[in-house]
JSON list of N, CA and C in Angstrom, two decimals:
[
{"chain": "A", "resi": 172, "resn": "MET", "atom": "N", "xyz": [65.46, 7.38, 6.70]},
{"chain": "A", "resi": 172, "resn": "MET", "atom": "CA", "xyz": [65.61, 7.30, 5.29]},
{"chain": "A", "resi": 172, "resn": "MET", "atom": "C", "xyz": [65.36, 8.66, 4.62]},
{"chain": "A", "resi": 173, "resn": "ALA", "atom": "N", "xyz": [64.47, 9.45, 5.17]},
{"chain": "A", "resi": 173, "resn": "ALA", "atom": "CA", "xyz": [64.21, 10.76, 4.60]},
{"chain": "A", "resi": 173, "resn": "ALA", "atom": "C", "xyz": [65.43, 11.67, 4.71]},
{"chain": "A", "resi": 174, "resn": "TRP", "atom": "N", "xyz": [66.17, 11.53, 5.79]},
{"chain": "A", "resi": 174, "resn": "TRP", "atom": "CA", "xyz": [67.38, 12.36, 5.94]},
{"chain": "A", "resi": 174, "resn": "TRP", "atom": "C", "xyz": [68.45, 11.96, 4.93]},
{"chain": "A", "resi": 175, "resn": "HIS", "atom": "N", "xyz": [68.49, 10.69, 4.59]},
{"chain": "A", "resi": 175, "resn": "HIS", "atom": "CA", "xyz": [69.44, 10.24, 3.56]},
{"chain": "A", "resi": 175, "resn": "HIS", "atom": "C", "xyz": [69.10, 10.89, 2.21]},
{"chain": "A", "resi": 176, "resn": "ARG", "atom": "N", "xyz": [67.82, 10.92, 1.89]},
{"chain": "A", "resi": 176, "resn": "ARG", "atom": "CA", "xyz": [67.39, 11.55, 0.63]},
{"chain": "A", "resi": 176, "resn": "ARG", "atom": "C", "xyz": [67.66, 13.03, 0.64]},
{"chain": "A", "resi": 177, "resn": "THR", "atom": "N", "xyz": [67.45, 13.69, 1.78]},
{"chain": "A", "resi": 177, "resn": "THR", "atom": "CA", "xyz": [67.74, 15.11, 1.89]},
{"chain": "A", "resi": 177, "resn": "THR", "atom": "C", "xyz": [69.22, 15.39, 1.69]},
{"chain": "A", "resi": 178, "resn": "ALA", "atom": "N", "xyz": [70.05, 14.56, 2.32]},
{"chain": "A", "resi": 178, "resn": "ALA", "atom": "CA", "xyz": [71.50, 14.74, 2.20]},
{"chain": "A", "resi": 178, "resn": "ALA", "atom": "C", "xyz": [71.96, 14.51, 0.77]},
{"chain": "A", "resi": 179, "resn": "LEU", "atom": "N", "xyz": [71.43, 13.48, 0.12]},
{"chain": "A", "resi": 179, "resn": "LEU", "atom": "CA", "xyz": [71.79, 13.20, -1.26]},
{"chain": "A", "resi": 179, "resn": "LEU", "atom": "C", "xyz": [71.33, 14.30, -2.21]},
{"chain": "A", "resi": 180, "resn": "GLY", "atom": "N", "xyz": [70.14, 14.78, -2.02]},
{"chain": "A", "resi": 180, "resn": "GLY", "atom": "CA", "xyz": [69.62, 15.87, -2.85]},
{"chain": "A", "resi": 180, "resn": "GLY", "atom": "C", "xyz": [70.44, 17.15, -2.67]},
{"chain": "A", "resi": 181, "resn": "ALA", "atom": "N", "xyz": [70.80, 17.47, -1.45]},
{"chain": "A", "resi": 181, "resn": "ALA", "atom": "CA", "xyz": [71.59, 18.66, -1.18]},
{"chain": "A", "resi": 181, "resn": "ALA", "atom": "C", "xyz": [73.01, 18.50, -1.76]},
{"chain": "A", "resi": 182, "resn": "ALA", "atom": "N", "xyz": [73.54, 17.30, -1.71]},
{"chain": "A", "resi": 182, "resn": "ALA", "atom": "CA", "xyz": [74.88, 17.07, -2.28]},
{"chain": "A", "resi": 182, "resn": "ALA", "atom": "C", "xyz": [74.87, 17.27, -3.80]},
{"chain": "A", "resi": 183, "resn": "VAL", "atom": "N", "xyz": [73.84, 16.76, -4.45]},
{"chain": "A", "resi": 183, "resn": "VAL", "atom": "CA", "xyz": [73.73, 16.94, -5.90]},
{"chain": "A", "resi": 183, "resn": "VAL", "atom": "C", "xyz": [73.54, 18.43, -6.22]},
{"chain": "A", "resi": 184, "resn": "LEU", "atom": "N", "xyz": [72.71, 19.10, -5.47]},
{"chain": "A", "resi": 184, "resn": "LEU", "atom": "CA", "xyz": [72.50, 20.53, -5.69]},
{"chain": "A", "resi": 184, "resn": "LEU", "atom": "C", "xyz": [73.77, 21.33, -5.46]},
{"chain": "A", "resi": 185, "resn": "THR", "atom": "N", "xyz": [74.58, 20.91, -4.49]},
{"chain": "A", "resi": 185, "resn": "THR", "atom": "CA", "xyz": [75.88, 21.57, -4.23]},
{"chain": "A", "resi": 185, "resn": "THR", "atom": "C", "xyz": [76.76, 21.48, -5.46]},
{"chain": "A", "resi": 186, "resn": "VAL", "atom": "N", "xyz": [76.87, 20.29, -6.04]},
{"chain": "A", "resi": 186, "resn": "VAL", "atom": "CA", "xyz": [77.71, 20.11, -7.22]},
{"chain": "A", "resi": 186, "resn": "VAL", "atom": "C", "xyz": [77.22, 20.97, -8.36]},
{"chain": "A", "resi": 187, "resn": "LEU", "atom": "N", "xyz": [75.93, 21.00, -8.60]},
{"chain": "A", "resi": 187, "resn": "LEU", "atom": "CA", "xyz": [75.38, 21.79, -9.69]},
{"chain": "A", "resi": 187, "resn": "LEU", "atom": "C", "xyz": [75.60, 23.29, -9.49]},
{"chain": "A", "resi": 188, "resn": "LEU", "atom": "N", "xyz": [75.36, 23.77, -8.28]},
{"chain": "A", "resi": 188, "resn": "LEU", "atom": "CA", "xyz": [75.53, 25.20, -8.01]},
{"chain": "A", "resi": 188, "resn": "LEU", "atom": "C", "xyz": [76.99, 25.64, -8.13]},
{"chain": "A", "resi": 189, "resn": "VAL", "atom": "N", "xyz": [77.89, 24.84, -7.56]},
{"chain": "A", "resi": 189, "resn": "VAL", "atom": "CA", "xyz": [79.30, 25.19, -7.61]},
{"chain": "A", "resi": 189, "resn": "VAL", "atom": "C", "xyz": [79.83, 25.13, -9.03]},
{"chain": "A", "resi": 190, "resn": "ARG", "atom": "N", "xyz": [79.43, 24.11, -9.77]},
{"chain": "A", "resi": 190, "resn": "ARG", "atom": "CA", "xyz": [79.91, 23.98, -11.16]},
{"chain": "A", "resi": 190, "resn": "ARG", "atom": "C", "xyz": [79.40, 25.15, -12.01]},
{"chain": "A", "resi": 191, "resn": "HIS", "atom": "N", "xyz": [78.12, 25.45, -11.91]},
{"chain": "A", "resi": 191, "resn": "HIS", "atom": "CA", "xyz": [77.56, 26.54, -12.72]},
{"chain": "A", "resi": 191, "resn": "HIS", "atom": "C", "xyz": [78.12, 27.89, -12.24]},
{"chain": "A", "resi": 192, "resn": "GLY", "atom": "N", "xyz": [78.25, 28.07, -10.94]},
{"chain": "A", "resi": 192, "resn": "GLY", "atom": "CA", "xyz": [78.79, 29.31, -10.42]},
{"chain": "A", "resi": 192, "resn": "GLY", "atom": "C", "xyz": [80.22, 29.55, -10.84]},
{"chain": "A", "resi": 193, "resn": "ALA", "atom": "N", "xyz": [81.00, 28.50, -10.94]},
{"chain": "A", "resi": 193, "resn": "ALA", "atom": "CA", "xyz": [82.39, 28.64, -11.38]},
{"chain": "A", "resi": 193, "resn": "ALA", "atom": "C", "xyz": [82.47, 28.93, -12.87]},
{"chain": "A", "resi": 194, "resn": "VAL", "atom": "N", "xyz": [81.59, 28.35, -13.66]},
{"chain": "A", "resi": 194, "resn": "VAL", "atom": "CA", "xyz": [81.62, 28.55, -15.11]},
{"chain": "A", "resi": 194, "resn": "VAL", "atom": "C", "xyz": [81.22, 29.97, -15.47]},
{"chain": "A", "resi": 195, "resn": "VAL", "atom": "N", "xyz": [80.16, 30.47, -14.87]},
{"chain": "A", "resi": 195, "resn": "VAL", "atom": "CA", "xyz": [79.67, 31.81, -15.23]},
{"chain": "A", "resi": 195, "resn": "VAL", "atom": "C", "xyz": [80.16, 32.89, -14.27]},
{"chain": "A", "resi": 196, "resn": "ARG", "atom": "N", "xyz": [81.02, 32.51, -13.35]},
{"chain": "A", "resi": 196, "resn": "ARG", "atom": "CA", "xyz": [81.58, 33.43, -12.37]},
{"chain": "A", "resi": 196, "resn": "ARG", "atom": "C", "xyz": [80.50, 34.18, -11.58]},
{"chain": "A", "resi": 197, "resn": "ALA", "atom": "N", "xyz": [79.67, 33.43, -10.93]},
{"chain": "A", "resi": 197, "resn": "ALA", "atom": "CA", "xyz": [78.56, 33.94, -10.13]},
{"chain": "A", "resi": 197, "resn": "ALA", "atom": "C", "xyz": [78.85, 33.68, -8.67]},
{"chain": "A", "resi": 198, "resn": "PRO", "atom": "N", "xyz": [79.33, 34.69, -7.93]},
{"chain": "A", "resi": 198, "resn": "PRO", "atom": "CA", "xyz": [79.71, 34.48, -6.55]},
{"chain": "A", "resi": 198, "resn": "PRO", "atom": "C", "xyz": [78.54, 34.09, -5.63]},
{"chain": "A", "resi": 199, "resn": "LEU", "atom": "N", "xyz": [77.35, 34.58, -5.93]},
{"chain": "A", "resi": 199, "resn": "LEU", "atom": "CA", "xyz": [76.21, 34.20, -5.09]},
{"chain": "A", "resi": 199, "resn": "LEU", "atom": "C", "xyz": [75.85, 32.74, -5.25]},
{"chain": "A", "resi": 200, "resn": "GLU", "atom": "N", "xyz": [76.03, 32.20, -6.45]},
{"chain": "A", "resi": 200, "resn": "GLU", "atom": "CA", "xyz": [75.78, 30.77, -6.65]},
{"chain": "A", "resi": 200, "resn": "GLU", "atom": "C", "xyz": [76.83, 29.93, -5.94]},
{"chain": "A", "resi": 201, "resn": "LEU", "atom": "N", "xyz": [78.06, 30.41, -5.92]},
{"chain": "A", "resi": 201, "resn": "LEU", "atom": "CA", "xyz": [79.09, 29.69, -5.16]},
{"chain": "A", "resi": 201, "resn": "LEU", "atom": "C", "xyz": [78.78, 29.70, -3.67]},
{"chain": "A", "resi": 202, "resn": "ALA", "atom": "N", "xyz": [78.30, 30.85, -3.17]},
{"chain": "A", "resi": 202, "resn": "ALA", "atom": "CA", "xyz": [77.90, 30.92, -1.76]},
{"chain": "A", "resi": 202, "resn": "ALA", "atom": "C", "xyz": [76.72, 30.01, -1.48]},
{"chain": "A", "resi": 203, "resn": "ALA", "atom": "N", "xyz": [75.77, 29.97, -2.42]},
{"chain": "A", "resi": 203, "resn": "ALA", "atom": "CA", "xyz": [74.62, 29.07, -2.27]},
{"chain": "A", "resi": 203, "resn": "ALA", "atom": "C", "xyz": [75.09, 27.62, -2.26]},
{"chain": "A", "resi": 204, "resn": "GLY", "atom": "N", "xyz": [76.08, 27.32, -3.06]},
{"chain": "A", "resi": 204, "resn": "GLY", "atom": "CA", "xyz": [76.66, 25.97, -3.05]},
{"chain": "A", "resi": 204, "resn": "GLY", "atom": "C", "xyz": [77.26, 25.62, -1.70]},
{"chain": "A", "resi": 205, "resn": "GLY", "atom": "N", "xyz": [77.88, 26.60, -1.08]},
{"chain": "A", "resi": 205, "resn": "GLY", "atom": "CA", "xyz": [78.41, 26.40, 0.28]},
{"chain": "A", "resi": 205, "resn": "GLY", "atom": "C", "xyz": [77.32, 26.10, 1.28]},
{"chain": "A", "resi": 206, "resn": "PHE", "atom": "N", "xyz": [76.21, 26.83, 1.16]},
{"chain": "A", "resi": 206, "resn": "PHE", "atom": "CA", "xyz": [75.09, 26.59, 2.09]},
{"chain": "A", "resi": 206, "resn": "PHE", "atom": "C", "xyz": [74.44, 25.22, 1.83]},
{"chain": "A", "resi": 207, "resn": "THR", "atom": "N", "xyz": [74.36, 24.82, 0.57]},
{"chain": "A", "resi": 207, "resn": "THR", "atom": "CA", "xyz": [73.78, 23.50, 0.30]},
{"chain": "A", "resi": 207, "resn": "THR", "atom": "C", "xyz": [74.73, 22.39, 0.78]},
{"chain": "A", "resi": 208, "resn": "PHE", "atom": "N", "xyz": [76.03, 22.67, 0.73]},
{"chain": "A", "resi": 208, "resn": "PHE", "atom": "CA", "xyz": [76.98, 21.71, 1.30]},
{"chain": "A", "resi": 208, "resn": "PHE", "atom": "C", "xyz": [76.75, 21.56, 2.81]},
{"chain": "A", "resi": 209, "resn": "LEU", "atom": "N", "xyz": [76.52, 22.67, 3.48]},
{"chain": "A", "resi": 209, "resn": "LEU", "atom": "CA", "xyz": [76.22, 22.62, 4.92]},
{"chain": "A", "resi": 209, "resn": "LEU", "atom": "C", "xyz": [74.90, 21.86, 5.16]},
{"chain": "A", "resi": 210, "resn": "THR", "atom": "N", "xyz": [73.93, 22.08, 4.28]},
{"chain": "A", "resi": 210, "resn": "THR", "atom": "CA", "xyz": [72.66, 21.35, 4.40]},
{"chain": "A", "resi": 210, "resn": "THR", "atom": "C", "xyz": [72.91, 19.85, 4.29]},
{"chain": "A", "resi": 211, "resn": "ALA", "atom": "N", "xyz": [73.71, 19.45, 3.30]},
{"chain": "A", "resi": 211, "resn": "ALA", "atom": "CA", "xyz": [74.00, 18.02, 3.13]},
{"chain": "A", "resi": 211, "resn": "ALA", "atom": "C", "xyz": [74.73, 17.46, 4.35]},
{"chain": "A", "resi": 212, "resn": "LEU", "atom": "N", "xyz": [75.67, 18.24, 4.87]},
{"chain": "A", "resi": 212, "resn": "LEU", "atom": "CA", "xyz": [76.41, 17.81, 6.04]},
{"chain": "A", "resi": 212, "resn": "LEU", "atom": "C", "xyz": [75.50, 17.65, 7.25]},
{"chain": "A", "resi": 213, "resn": "PHE", "atom": "N", "xyz": [74.69, 18.66, 7.52]},
{"chain": "A", "resi": 213, "resn": "PHE", "atom": "CA", "xyz": [73.77, 18.60, 8.68]},
{"chain": "A", "resi": 213, "resn": "PHE", "atom": "C", "xyz": [72.75, 17.46, 8.52]},
{"chain": "A", "resi": 214, "resn": "ALA", "atom": "N", "xyz": [72.25, 17.27, 7.29]},
{"chain": "A", "resi": 214, "resn": "ALA", "atom": "CA", "xyz": [71.27, 16.19, 7.07]},
{"chain": "A", "resi": 214, "resn": "ALA", "atom": "C", "xyz": [71.94, 14.82, 7.25]},
{"chain": "A", "resi": 215, "resn": "ALA", "atom": "N", "xyz": [73.17, 14.68, 6.78]},
{"chain": "A", "resi": 215, "resn": "ALA", "atom": "CA", "xyz": [73.87, 13.41, 6.96]},
{"chain": "A", "resi": 215, "resn": "ALA", "atom": "C", "xyz": [74.13, 13.12, 8.45]},
{"chain": "A", "resi": 216, "resn": "LEU", "atom": "N", "xyz": [74.53, 14.16, 9.17]},
{"chain": "A", "resi": 216, "resn": "LEU", "atom": "CA", "xyz": [74.76, 13.97, 10.61]},
{"chain": "A", "resi": 216, "resn": "LEU", "atom": "C", "xyz": [73.46, 13.69, 11.35]},
{"chain": "A", "resi": 217, "resn": "THR", "atom": "N", "xyz": [72.38, 14.34, 10.92]},
{"chain": "A", "resi": 217, "resn": "THR", "atom": "CA", "xyz": [71.11, 14.09, 11.56]},
{"chain": "A", "resi": 217, "resn": "THR", "atom": "C", "xyz": [70.62, 12.69, 11.31]},
{"chain": "A", "resi": 218, "resn": "SER", "atom": "N", "xyz": [70.85, 12.18, 10.10]},
{"chain": "A", "resi": 218, "resn": "SER", "atom": "CA", "xyz": [70.39, 10.83, 9.80]},
{"chain": "A", "resi": 218, "resn": "SER", "atom": "C", "xyz": [71.11, 9.77, 10.65]},
{"chain": "A", "resi": 219, "resn": "ARG", "atom": "N", "xyz": [72.30, 10.09, 11.08]},
{"chain": "A", "resi": 219, "resn": "ARG", "atom": "CA", "xyz": [73.05, 9.14, 11.92]},
{"chain": "A", "resi": 219, "resn": "ARG", "atom": "C", "xyz": [72.65, 9.22, 13.38]},
{"chain": "A", "resi": 220, "resn": "THR", "atom": "N", "xyz": [72.18, 10.39, 13.81]},
{"chain": "A", "resi": 220, "resn": "THR", "atom": "CA", "xyz": [71.86, 10.56, 15.25]},
{"chain": "A", "resi": 220, "resn": "THR", "atom": "C", "xyz": [70.41, 10.25, 15.56]},
{"chain": "A", "resi": 221, "resn": "VAL", "atom": "N", "xyz": [69.56, 10.21, 14.55]},
{"chain": "A", "resi": 221, "resn": "VAL", "atom": "CA", "xyz": [68.14, 9.98, 14.81]},
{"chain": "A", "resi": 221, "resn": "VAL", "atom": "C", "xyz": [67.87, 8.49, 14.86]},
{"chain": "A", "resi": 222, "resn": "ARG", "atom": "N", "xyz": [67.37, 8.04, 15.96]},
{"chain": "A", "resi": 222, "resn": "ARG", "atom": "CA", "xyz": [67.03, 6.62, 16.11]},
{"chain": "A", "resi": 222, "resn": "ARG", "atom": "C", "xyz": [65.53, 6.43, 16.26]},
{"chain": "A", "resi": 223, "resn": "SER", "atom": "N", "xyz": [64.86, 7.42, 16.86]},
{"chain": "A", "resi": 223, "resn": "SER", "atom": "CA", "xyz": [63.43, 7.28, 17.13]},
{"chain": "A", "resi": 223, "resn": "SER", "atom": "C", "xyz": [62.54, 7.69, 15.99]},
{"chain": "A", "resi": 224, "resn": "GLY", "atom": "N", "xyz": [63.12, 8.23, 14.90]},
{"chain": "A", "resi": 224, "resn": "GLY", "atom": "CA", "xyz": [62.31, 8.67, 13.77]},
{"chain": "A", "resi": 224, "resn": "GLY", "atom": "C", "xyz": [61.96, 10.15, 13.82]},
{"chain": "A", "resi": 225, "resn": "ILE", "atom": "N", "xyz": [62.27, 10.81, 14.93]},
{"chain": "A", "resi": 225, "resn": "ILE", "atom": "CA", "xyz": [61.98, 12.24, 15.05]},
{"chain": "A", "resi": 225, "resn": "ILE", "atom": "C", "xyz": [63.31, 12.97, 15.28]},
{"chain": "A", "resi": 226, "resn": "ALA", "atom": "N", "xyz": [63.59, 13.93, 14.41]},
{"chain": "A", "resi": 226, "resn": "ALA", "atom": "CA", "xyz": [64.86, 14.68, 14.50]},
{"chain": "A", "resi": 226, "resn": "ALA", "atom": "C", "xyz": [64.83, 15.64, 15.66]},
{"chain": "A", "resi": 227, "resn": "PRO", "atom": "N", "xyz": [65.96, 15.82, 16.32]},
{"chain": "A", "resi": 227, "resn": "PRO", "atom": "CA", "xyz": [66.04, 16.85, 17.34]},
{"chain": "A", "resi": 227, "resn": "PRO", "atom": "C", "xyz": [65.79, 18.22, 16.72]},
{"chain": "A", "resi": 228, "resn": "ARG", "atom": "N", "xyz": [65.18, 19.08, 17.46]},
{"chain": "A", "resi": 228, "resn": "ARG", "atom": "CA", "xyz": [64.75, 20.38, 16.96]},
{"chain": "A", "resi": 228, "resn": "ARG", "atom": "C", "xyz": [65.88, 21.21, 16.41]},
{"chain": "A", "resi": 229, "resn": "ARG", "atom": "N", "xyz": [66.99, 21.27, 17.10]},
{"chain": "A", "resi": 229, "resn": "ARG", "atom": "CA", "xyz": [68.13, 22.10, 16.67]},
{"chain": "A", "resi": 229, "resn": "ARG", "atom": "C", "xyz": [68.67, 21.64, 15.30]},
{"chain": "A", "resi": 230, "resn": "GLN", "atom": "N", "xyz": [68.82, 20.35, 15.11]},
{"chain": "A", "resi": 230, "resn": "GLN", "atom": "CA", "xyz": [69.30, 19.86, 13.84]},
{"chain": "A", "resi": 230, "resn": "GLN", "atom": "C", "xyz": [68.32, 20.14, 12.70]},
{"chain": "A", "resi": 231, "resn": "LEU", "atom": "N", "xyz": [67.06, 20.02, 12.97]},
{"chain": "A", "resi": 231, "resn": "LEU", "atom": "CA", "xyz": [66.06, 20.32, 11.96]},
{"chain": "A", "resi": 231, "resn": "LEU", "atom": "C", "xyz": [66.12, 21.80, 11.59]},
{"chain": "A", "resi": 232, "resn": "LEU", "atom": "N", "xyz": [66.26, 22.65, 12.58]},
{"chain": "A", "resi": 232, "resn": "LEU", "atom": "CA", "xyz": [66.37, 24.10, 12.30]},
{"chain": "A", "resi": 232, "resn": "LEU", "atom": "C", "xyz": [67.63, 24.45, 11.51]},
{"chain": "A", "resi": 233, "resn": "LEU", "atom": "N", "xyz": [68.75, 23.79, 11.79]},
{"chain": "A", "resi": 233, "resn": "LEU", "atom": "CA", "xyz": [69.99, 24.03, 11.04]},
{"chain": "A", "resi": 233, "resn": "LEU", "atom": "C", "xyz": [69.83, 23.64, 9.58]},
{"chain": "A", "resi": 234, "resn": "VAL", "atom": "N", "xyz": [69.23, 22.48, 9.33]},
{"chain": "A", "resi": 234, "resn": "VAL", "atom": "CA", "xyz": [69.03, 22.03, 7.95]},
{"chain": "A", "resi": 234, "resn": "VAL", "atom": "C", "xyz": [68.12, 23.00, 7.22]},
{"chain": "A", "resi": 235, "resn": "THR", "atom": "N", "xyz": [67.04, 23.39, 7.85]},
{"chain": "A", "resi": 235, "resn": "THR", "atom": "CA", "xyz": [66.07, 24.30, 7.26]},
{"chain": "A", "resi": 235, "resn": "THR", "atom": "C", "xyz": [66.69, 25.66, 6.98]},
{"chain": "A", "resi": 236, "resn": "ALA", "atom": "N", "xyz": [67.44, 26.20, 7.95]},
{"chain": "A", "resi": 236, "resn": "ALA", "atom": "CA", "xyz": [68.04, 27.54, 7.78]},
{"chain": "A", "resi": 236, "resn": "ALA", "atom": "C", "xyz": [69.07, 27.56, 6.66]},
{"chain": "A", "resi": 237, "resn": "THR", "atom": "N", "xyz": [69.89, 26.54, 6.57]},
{"chain": "A", "resi": 237, "resn": "THR", "atom": "CA", "xyz": [70.90, 26.55, 5.50]},
{"chain": "A", "resi": 237, "resn": "THR", "atom": "C", "xyz": [70.28, 26.38, 4.13]},
{"chain": "A", "resi": 238, "resn": "LEU", "atom": "N", "xyz": [69.23, 25.60, 4.03]},
{"chain": "A", "resi": 238, "resn": "LEU", "atom": "CA", "xyz": [68.55, 25.43, 2.75]},
{"chain": "A", "resi": 238, "resn": "LEU", "atom": "C", "xyz": [67.81, 26.69, 2.34]},
{"chain": "A", "resi": 239, "resn": "VAL", "atom": "N", "xyz": [67.19, 27.37, 3.28]},
{"chain": "A", "resi": 239, "resn": "VAL", "atom": "CA", "xyz": [66.51, 28.65, 2.98]},
{"chain": "A", "resi": 239, "resn": "VAL", "atom": "C", "xyz": [67.55, 29.69, 2.55]},
{"chain": "A", "resi": 240, "resn": "ALA", "atom": "N", "xyz": [68.70, 29.75, 3.21]},
{"chain": "A", "resi": 240, "resn": "ALA", "atom": "CA", "xyz": [69.74, 30.70, 2.84]},
{"chain": "A", "resi": 240, "resn": "ALA", "atom": "C", "xyz": [70.25, 30.44, 1.42]},
{"chain": "A", "resi": 241, "resn": "ALA", "atom": "N", "xyz": [70.42, 29.17, 1.07]},
{"chain": "A", "resi": 241, "resn": "ALA", "atom": "CA", "xyz": [70.84, 28.83, -0.28]},
{"chain": "A", "resi": 241, "resn": "ALA", "atom": "C", "xyz": [69.80, 29.24, -1.32]},
{"chain": "A", "resi": 242, "resn": "GLY", "atom": "N", "xyz": [68.54, 29.04, -1.00]},
{"chain": "A", "resi": 242, "resn": "GLY", "atom": "CA", "xyz": [67.47, 29.44, -1.89]},
{"chain": "A", "resi": 242, "resn": "GLY", "atom": "C", "xyz": [67.43, 30.95, -2.09]},
{"chain": "A", "resi": 243, "resn": "LEU", "atom": "N", "xyz": [67.62, 31.69, -1.01]},
{"chain": "A", "resi": 243, "resn": "LEU", "atom": "CA", "xyz": [67.62, 33.16, -1.12]},
{"chain": "A", "resi": 243, "resn": "LEU", "atom": "C", "xyz": [68.79, 33.67, -1.93]},
{"chain": "A", "resi": 244, "resn": "LEU", "atom": "N", "xyz": [69.97, 33.09, -1.74]},
{"chain": "A", "resi": 244, "resn": "LEU", "atom": "CA", "xyz": [71.13, 33.50, -2.53]},
{"chain": "A", "resi": 244, "resn": "LEU", "atom": "C", "xyz": [70.94, 33.19, -4.02]},
{"chain": "A", "resi": 245, "resn": "THR", "atom": "N", "xyz": [70.36, 32.04, -4.31]},
{"chain": "A", "resi": 245, "resn": "THR", "atom": "CA", "xyz": [70.12, 31.67, -5.71]},
{"chain": "A", "resi": 245, "resn": "THR", "atom": "C", "xyz": [69.09, 32.62, -6.33]},
{"chain": "A", "resi": 246, "resn": "THR", "atom": "N", "xyz": [68.06, 32.95, -5.58]},
{"chain": "A", "resi": 246, "resn": "THR", "atom": "CA", "xyz": [67.05, 33.88, -6.07]},
{"chain": "A", "resi": 246, "resn": "THR", "atom": "C", "xyz": [67.66, 35.25, -6.32]},
{"chain": "A", "resi": 247, "resn": "CYS", "atom": "N", "xyz": [68.50, 35.71, -5.43]},
{"chain": "A", "resi": 247, "resn": "CYS", "atom": "CA", "xyz": [69.18, 37.01, -5.63]},
{"chain": "A", "resi": 247, "resn": "CYS", "atom": "C", "xyz": [70.04, 36.98, -6.86]},
{"chain": "A", "resi": 248, "resn": "GLN", "atom": "N", "xyz": [70.75, 35.90, -7.10]},
{"chain": "A", "resi": 248, "resn": "GLN", "atom": "CA", "xyz": [71.58, 35.78, -8.28]},
{"chain": "A", "resi": 248, "resn": "GLN", "atom": "C", "xyz": [70.74, 35.84, -9.55]},
{"chain": "A", "resi": 249, "resn": "LEU", "atom": "N", "xyz": [69.57, 35.21, -9.54]},
{"chain": "A", "resi": 249, "resn": "LEU", "atom": "CA", "xyz": [68.70, 35.23, -10.71]},
{"chain": "A", "resi": 249, "resn": "LEU", "atom": "C", "xyz": [68.13, 36.64, -10.96]},
{"chain": "A", "resi": 250, "resn": "VAL", "atom": "N", "xyz": [67.82, 37.35, -9.88]},
{"chain": "A", "resi": 250, "resn": "VAL", "atom": "CA", "xyz": [67.28, 38.71, -10.02]},
{"chain": "A", "resi": 250, "resn": "VAL", "atom": "C", "xyz": [68.33, 39.67, -10.53]},
{"chain": "A", "resi": 251, "resn": "ILE", "atom": "N", "xyz": [69.56, 39.52, -10.10]},
{"chain": "A", "resi": 251, "resn": "ILE", "atom": "CA", "xyz": [70.64, 40.39, -10.52]},
{"chain": "A", "resi": 251, "resn": "ILE", "atom": "C", "xyz": [70.90, 40.26, -12.01]},
{"chain": "A", "resi": 252, "resn": "ARG", "atom": "N", "xyz": [70.79, 39.08, -12.54]},
{"chain": "A", "resi": 252, "resn": "ARG", "atom": "CA", "xyz": [71.04, 38.86, -13.97]},
{"chain": "A", "resi": 252, "resn": "ARG", "atom": "C", "xyz": [69.99, 39.53, -14.71]}
]
């Protein structure tokens, strides 16, 4: 259930980042939206493959890495402004 919430949250964040990035023409926000899309995708796939309640290490690392990359890109965009 936690992976479902992670996927849903990342999907909502993807829509917000892409929409705002397109309106203000912020390429780093668009890139961050791409990374949050990957986060949503990896989290959705992880939620389907996890049966024992513990995520495989590789999938957990992929979700974490893409979310951290999105956060760094968004932070860079805010600093540039």
